[in-house]
XYZ file of C-alpha atoms in Angstrom:
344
model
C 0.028 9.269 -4.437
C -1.472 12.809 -5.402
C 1.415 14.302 -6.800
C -0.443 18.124 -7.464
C -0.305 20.391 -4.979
C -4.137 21.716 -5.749
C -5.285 17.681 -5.392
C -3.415 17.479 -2.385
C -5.426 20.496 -0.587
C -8.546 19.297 -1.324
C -7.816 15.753 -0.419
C -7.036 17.331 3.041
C -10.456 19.299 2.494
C -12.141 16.296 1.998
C -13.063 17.934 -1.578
C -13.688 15.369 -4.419
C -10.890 14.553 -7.065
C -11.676 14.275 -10.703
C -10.812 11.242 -12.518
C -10.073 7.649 -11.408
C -8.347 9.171 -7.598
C -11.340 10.742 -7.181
C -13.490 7.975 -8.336
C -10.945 5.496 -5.876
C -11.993 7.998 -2.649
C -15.289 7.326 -2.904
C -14.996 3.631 -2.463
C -12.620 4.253 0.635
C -14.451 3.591 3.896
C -14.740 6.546 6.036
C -14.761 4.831 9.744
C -12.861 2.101 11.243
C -16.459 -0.267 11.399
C -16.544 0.244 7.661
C -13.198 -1.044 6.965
C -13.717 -5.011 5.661
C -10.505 -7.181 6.862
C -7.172 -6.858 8.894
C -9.106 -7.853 12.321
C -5.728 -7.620 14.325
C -4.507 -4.148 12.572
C -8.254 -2.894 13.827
C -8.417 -4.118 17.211
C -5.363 -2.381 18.298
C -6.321 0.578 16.459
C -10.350 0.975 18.133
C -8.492 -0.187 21.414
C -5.551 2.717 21.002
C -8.367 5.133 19.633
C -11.338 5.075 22.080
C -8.163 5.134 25.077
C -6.867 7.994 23.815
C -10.572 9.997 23.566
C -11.126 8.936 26.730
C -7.929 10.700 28.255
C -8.721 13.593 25.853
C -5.441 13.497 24.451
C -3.429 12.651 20.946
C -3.468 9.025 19.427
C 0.774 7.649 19.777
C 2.221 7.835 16.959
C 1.516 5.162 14.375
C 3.495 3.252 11.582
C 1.352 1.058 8.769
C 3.349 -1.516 6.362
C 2.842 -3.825 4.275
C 2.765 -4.014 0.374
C 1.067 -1.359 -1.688
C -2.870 -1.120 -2.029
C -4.284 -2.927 1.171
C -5.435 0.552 2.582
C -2.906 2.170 4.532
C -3.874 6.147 3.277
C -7.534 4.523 3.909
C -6.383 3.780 7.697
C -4.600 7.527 8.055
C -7.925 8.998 7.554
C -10.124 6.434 9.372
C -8.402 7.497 12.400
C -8.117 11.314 11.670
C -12.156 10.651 11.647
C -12.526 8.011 14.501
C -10.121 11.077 16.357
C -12.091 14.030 15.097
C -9.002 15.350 14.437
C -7.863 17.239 11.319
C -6.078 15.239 8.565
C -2.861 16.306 6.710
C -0.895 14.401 4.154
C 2.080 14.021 2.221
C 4.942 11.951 1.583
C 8.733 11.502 1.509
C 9.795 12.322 -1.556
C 8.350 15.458 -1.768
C 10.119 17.182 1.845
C 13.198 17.986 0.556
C 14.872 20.705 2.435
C 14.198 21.494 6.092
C 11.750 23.727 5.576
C 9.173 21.762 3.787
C 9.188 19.885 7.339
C 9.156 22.548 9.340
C 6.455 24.741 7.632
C 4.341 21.705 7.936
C 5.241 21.299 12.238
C 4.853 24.828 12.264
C 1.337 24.887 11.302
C 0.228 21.650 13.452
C -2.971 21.503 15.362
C -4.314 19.954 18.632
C -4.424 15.983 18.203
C -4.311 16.322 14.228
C -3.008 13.595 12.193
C -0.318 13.849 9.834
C 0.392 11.080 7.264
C 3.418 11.018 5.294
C 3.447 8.060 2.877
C 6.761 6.118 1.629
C 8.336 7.478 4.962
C 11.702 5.623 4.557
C 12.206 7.577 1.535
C 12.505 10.962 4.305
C 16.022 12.725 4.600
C 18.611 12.290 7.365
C 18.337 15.175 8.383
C 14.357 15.654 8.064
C 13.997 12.535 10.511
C 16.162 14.051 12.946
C 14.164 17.169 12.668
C 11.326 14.891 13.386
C 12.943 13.602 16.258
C 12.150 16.342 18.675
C 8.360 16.693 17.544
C 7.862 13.280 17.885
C 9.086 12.947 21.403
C 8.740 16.129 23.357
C 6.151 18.356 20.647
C 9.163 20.493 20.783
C 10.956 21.858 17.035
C 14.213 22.809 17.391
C 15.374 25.467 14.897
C 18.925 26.257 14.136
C 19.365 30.125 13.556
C 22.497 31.064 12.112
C 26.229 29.577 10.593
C 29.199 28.708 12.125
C 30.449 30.106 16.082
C 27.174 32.057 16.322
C 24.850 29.640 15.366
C 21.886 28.854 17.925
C 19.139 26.691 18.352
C 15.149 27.621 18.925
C 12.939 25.908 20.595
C 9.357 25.627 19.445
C 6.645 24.024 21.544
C 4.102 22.156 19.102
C 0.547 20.752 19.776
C 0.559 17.252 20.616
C -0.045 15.838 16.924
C -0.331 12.226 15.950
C 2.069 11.080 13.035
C 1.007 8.492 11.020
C 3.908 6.800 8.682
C 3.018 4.404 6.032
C 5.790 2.633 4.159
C 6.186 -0.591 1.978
C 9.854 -0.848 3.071
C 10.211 -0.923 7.156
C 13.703 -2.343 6.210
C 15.003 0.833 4.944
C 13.568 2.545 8.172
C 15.614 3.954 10.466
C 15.876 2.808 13.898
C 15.985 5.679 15.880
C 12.866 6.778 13.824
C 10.985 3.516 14.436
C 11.740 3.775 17.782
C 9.615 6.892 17.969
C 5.949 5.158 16.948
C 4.319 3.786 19.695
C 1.953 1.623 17.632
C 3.779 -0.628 14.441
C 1.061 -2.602 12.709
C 1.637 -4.502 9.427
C -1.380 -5.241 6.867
C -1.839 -8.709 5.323
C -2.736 -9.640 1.870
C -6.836 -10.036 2.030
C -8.574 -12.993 2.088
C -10.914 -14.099 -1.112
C -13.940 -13.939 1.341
C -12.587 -10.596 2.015
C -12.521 -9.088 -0.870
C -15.907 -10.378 -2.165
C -17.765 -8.376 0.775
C -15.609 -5.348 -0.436
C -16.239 -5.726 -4.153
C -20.171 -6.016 -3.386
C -19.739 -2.724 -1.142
C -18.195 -1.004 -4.107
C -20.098 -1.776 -6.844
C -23.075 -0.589 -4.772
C -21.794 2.912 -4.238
C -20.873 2.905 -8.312
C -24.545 1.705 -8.714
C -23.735 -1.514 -10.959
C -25.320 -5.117 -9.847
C -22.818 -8.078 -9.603
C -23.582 -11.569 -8.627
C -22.185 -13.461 -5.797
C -20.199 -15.594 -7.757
C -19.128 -12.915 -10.464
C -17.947 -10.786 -7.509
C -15.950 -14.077 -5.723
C -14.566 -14.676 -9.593
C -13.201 -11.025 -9.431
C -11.882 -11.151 -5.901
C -9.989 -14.638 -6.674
C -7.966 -12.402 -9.179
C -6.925 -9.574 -7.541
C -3.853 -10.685 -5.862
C -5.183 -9.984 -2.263
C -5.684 -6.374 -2.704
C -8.464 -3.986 -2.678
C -6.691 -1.814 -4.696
C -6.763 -4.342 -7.510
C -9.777 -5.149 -6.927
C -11.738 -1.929 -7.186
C -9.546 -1.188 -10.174
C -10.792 -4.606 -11.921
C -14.102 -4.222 -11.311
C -14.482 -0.894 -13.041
C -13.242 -2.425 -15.686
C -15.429 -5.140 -15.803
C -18.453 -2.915 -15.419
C -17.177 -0.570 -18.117
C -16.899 -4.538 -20.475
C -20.343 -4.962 -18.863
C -21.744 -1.952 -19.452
C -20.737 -2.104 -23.808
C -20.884 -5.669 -24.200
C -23.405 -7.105 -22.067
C -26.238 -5.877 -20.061
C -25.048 -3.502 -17.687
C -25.294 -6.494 -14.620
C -21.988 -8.312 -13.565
C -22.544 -12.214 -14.052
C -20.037 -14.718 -13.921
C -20.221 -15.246 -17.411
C -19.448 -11.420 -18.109
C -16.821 -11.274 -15.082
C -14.824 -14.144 -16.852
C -14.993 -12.558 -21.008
C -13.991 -9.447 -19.142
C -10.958 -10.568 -17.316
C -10.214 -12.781 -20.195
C -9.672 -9.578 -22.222
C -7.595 -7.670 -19.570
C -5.185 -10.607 -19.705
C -6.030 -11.222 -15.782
C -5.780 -15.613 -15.555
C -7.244 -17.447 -12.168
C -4.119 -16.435 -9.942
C -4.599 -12.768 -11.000
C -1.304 -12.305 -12.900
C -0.934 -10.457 -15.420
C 1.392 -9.833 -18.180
C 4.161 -8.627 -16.465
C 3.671 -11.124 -13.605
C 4.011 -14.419 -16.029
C 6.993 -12.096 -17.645
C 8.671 -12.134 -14.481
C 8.371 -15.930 -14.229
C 8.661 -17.226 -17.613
C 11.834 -15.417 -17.520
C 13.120 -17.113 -14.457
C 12.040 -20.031 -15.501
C 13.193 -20.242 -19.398
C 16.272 -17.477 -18.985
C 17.920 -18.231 -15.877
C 17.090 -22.261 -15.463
C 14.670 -21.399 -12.983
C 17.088 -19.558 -11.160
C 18.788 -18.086 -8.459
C 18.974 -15.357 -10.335
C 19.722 -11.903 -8.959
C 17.452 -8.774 -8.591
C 19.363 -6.805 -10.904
C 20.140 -8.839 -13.059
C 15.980 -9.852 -13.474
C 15.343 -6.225 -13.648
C 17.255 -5.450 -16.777
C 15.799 -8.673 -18.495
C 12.109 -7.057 -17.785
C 13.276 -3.495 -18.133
C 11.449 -2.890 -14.981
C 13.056 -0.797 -11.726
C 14.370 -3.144 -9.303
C 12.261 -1.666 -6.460
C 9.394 -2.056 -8.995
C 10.042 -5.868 -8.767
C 10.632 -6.056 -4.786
C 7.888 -3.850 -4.061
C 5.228 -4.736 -6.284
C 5.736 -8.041 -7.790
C 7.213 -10.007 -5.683
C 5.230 -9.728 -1.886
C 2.590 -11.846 -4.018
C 4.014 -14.083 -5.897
C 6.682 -15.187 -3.081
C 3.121 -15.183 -0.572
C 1.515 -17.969 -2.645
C 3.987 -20.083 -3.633
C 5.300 -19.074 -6.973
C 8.524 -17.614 -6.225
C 11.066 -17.577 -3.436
C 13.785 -15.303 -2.253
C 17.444 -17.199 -1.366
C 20.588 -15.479 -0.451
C 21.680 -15.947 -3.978
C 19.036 -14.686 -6.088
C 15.302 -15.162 -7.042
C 13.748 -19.028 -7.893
C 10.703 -20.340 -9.517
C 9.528 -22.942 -7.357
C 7.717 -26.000 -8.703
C 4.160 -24.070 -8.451
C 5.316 -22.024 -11.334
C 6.683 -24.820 -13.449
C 3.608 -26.127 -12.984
C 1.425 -23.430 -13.614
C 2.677 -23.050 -16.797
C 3.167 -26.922 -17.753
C 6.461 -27.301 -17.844
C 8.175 -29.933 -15.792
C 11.465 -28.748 -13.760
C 14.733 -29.366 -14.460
C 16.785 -31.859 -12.374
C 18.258 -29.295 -9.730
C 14.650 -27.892 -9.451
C 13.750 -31.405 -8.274
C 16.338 -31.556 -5.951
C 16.001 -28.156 -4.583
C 12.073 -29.143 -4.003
């Protein structure tokens, strides 16, 4: 998230960024053909988007989830382009009083789109401020305190809100309710992110062979994010220690050294397990409770974490608590205890 102000207004420019956000815009795809994976998530949205130019009108209102780095922010401004429409972001942590909202409705063009990222993390009384826009492109204002109090009504451009969130379960219902068009983004495919690894590391100008760049994408937990992220860092190892080209041999000393093994965990990821696993007696052990063993946030662990390692196998989620399932015994060599046997 672009947490200056100054970033943020160029972002909406289309201005570069210094630095690695800047560096992670250019890799972004710019139109909805560009965009490598989530075939479902784009059919509905080309279907949605070329019906809505040809009425002339706004795209409905849109929510995006799924866990963090498979391209929602990339999907707010694909269709802000796709729509010709202007682009505005921001995100829910950062409206805090009514007027952040209403400065922002205020100010609202014709059929622009405006993103707001971690969306469940809005106020009550922001999403019922929302409400109105949402529904009838109407604000409603309350002037005044107490007996004399009144309420304003504001007609708005018909705008298309975009919400992105990693959390629909914290979402409200009434605000769900509201967004015509709920898609959820999967974890990527290895064949996936191969085709977008070779895309990036044209547009940074380093070569990478085919089976460097599926090496890469087999570690990078299903996200692009990750993946983009390793493989600067594998061309910066390439680039010192080797020849400046990406082979497999180079792909593997490089990931060696970030600590990155074939199921793309990392140190915090076989942490998280061993922990389970050698701590708890493989578990159930509860969310809390694993957080303060780690010293890692709680939502760190749900959010981040766990989507992947409960997705392939490594970890699942009970009523009681977290447990390492046999994958993970195995993955590190140990052999599971008696009640893991049973439970499996």
């Amino acid at each position: 998230m672009l947490g200056n102000p100054d970033e943020r207004a160029r972002l909406v420019a289309g201005a570069p960024l210094e630095g690695e956000e800047g560096f992670e815009l250019k890799l972004r795809p710019q139109r909805l053909q560009e965009f490598i994976g989530q075939p479902k998530v784009k059919e509905n949205l080309a279907v949605a988007i070329a019906a809505a130019r040809a009425r002339g009108e706004a795209l409905d209102h849109i929510l995006l989830y799924g866990p963090p780095g498979l391209g929602k922010t990339t999907l707010a401004t694909i269709i802000a382009n796709e729509m010709d429409a202007a682009f505005q972001q921001t995100a829910g942590p950062t409206l805090q009083i009514k007027g952040d909202l209403t400065a922002i409705l205020t100010n609202v063009q014709h059929k622009q789109v405006l993103f707001v990222d971690e969306v469940h993390r809005l106020q009550p009384a922001l999403e019922e401020l929302l409400y109105s826009a949402l529904e009838d492109c109407r604000l409603d204002i309350m002037v005044g305190q107490g007996p004399s109090a009144r309420t304003h009504s504001f007609e708005i451009p018909a705008f298309t809100f975009v919400g992105a969130t990693t959390r629909i379960g914290l979402l409200s219902a009434p605000l769900r309710s509201r967004l015509g068009l709920v898609l959820r983004l999967e974890f990527y495919s290895h064949d996936d992110l191969k085709i977008i690894l070779n895309r990036s590391a044209q547009i940074i100008n380093v070569g990478i062979d085919d089976d460097a760049a599926m090496e890469i994408a087999m570690r990078c937990r299903g996200t692009p994010r990750v993946a983009n992220r390793l493989l600067r860092r594998v061309r910066d190892y390439a680039q010192v220690r080797g020849t400046g080209h990406i082979d497999l041999a180079t792909a593997m000393a490089a990931l060696e050294m970030l600590e990155v093994d074939q199921h793309g965990f990392d140190e915090v990821d076989r942490r998280l397990l061993l922990t389970i696993i050698e701590k708890y007696q493989g578990g159930p052990v509860g969310v809390n409770t694993l957080a303060a063993a780690l010293a890692e946030e709680p939502d760190a662990i749900e959010e981040i974490y766990e989507p992947f390692l409960i997705q392939i196998g490594f970890l699942d989620r009970t009523p009681r608590g977290r447990v390492a399932t046999q994958l993970a015994y195995k993955h590190f060599g140990l052999e599971p205890p008696r009640k893991q046997n049973m439970l499996f």
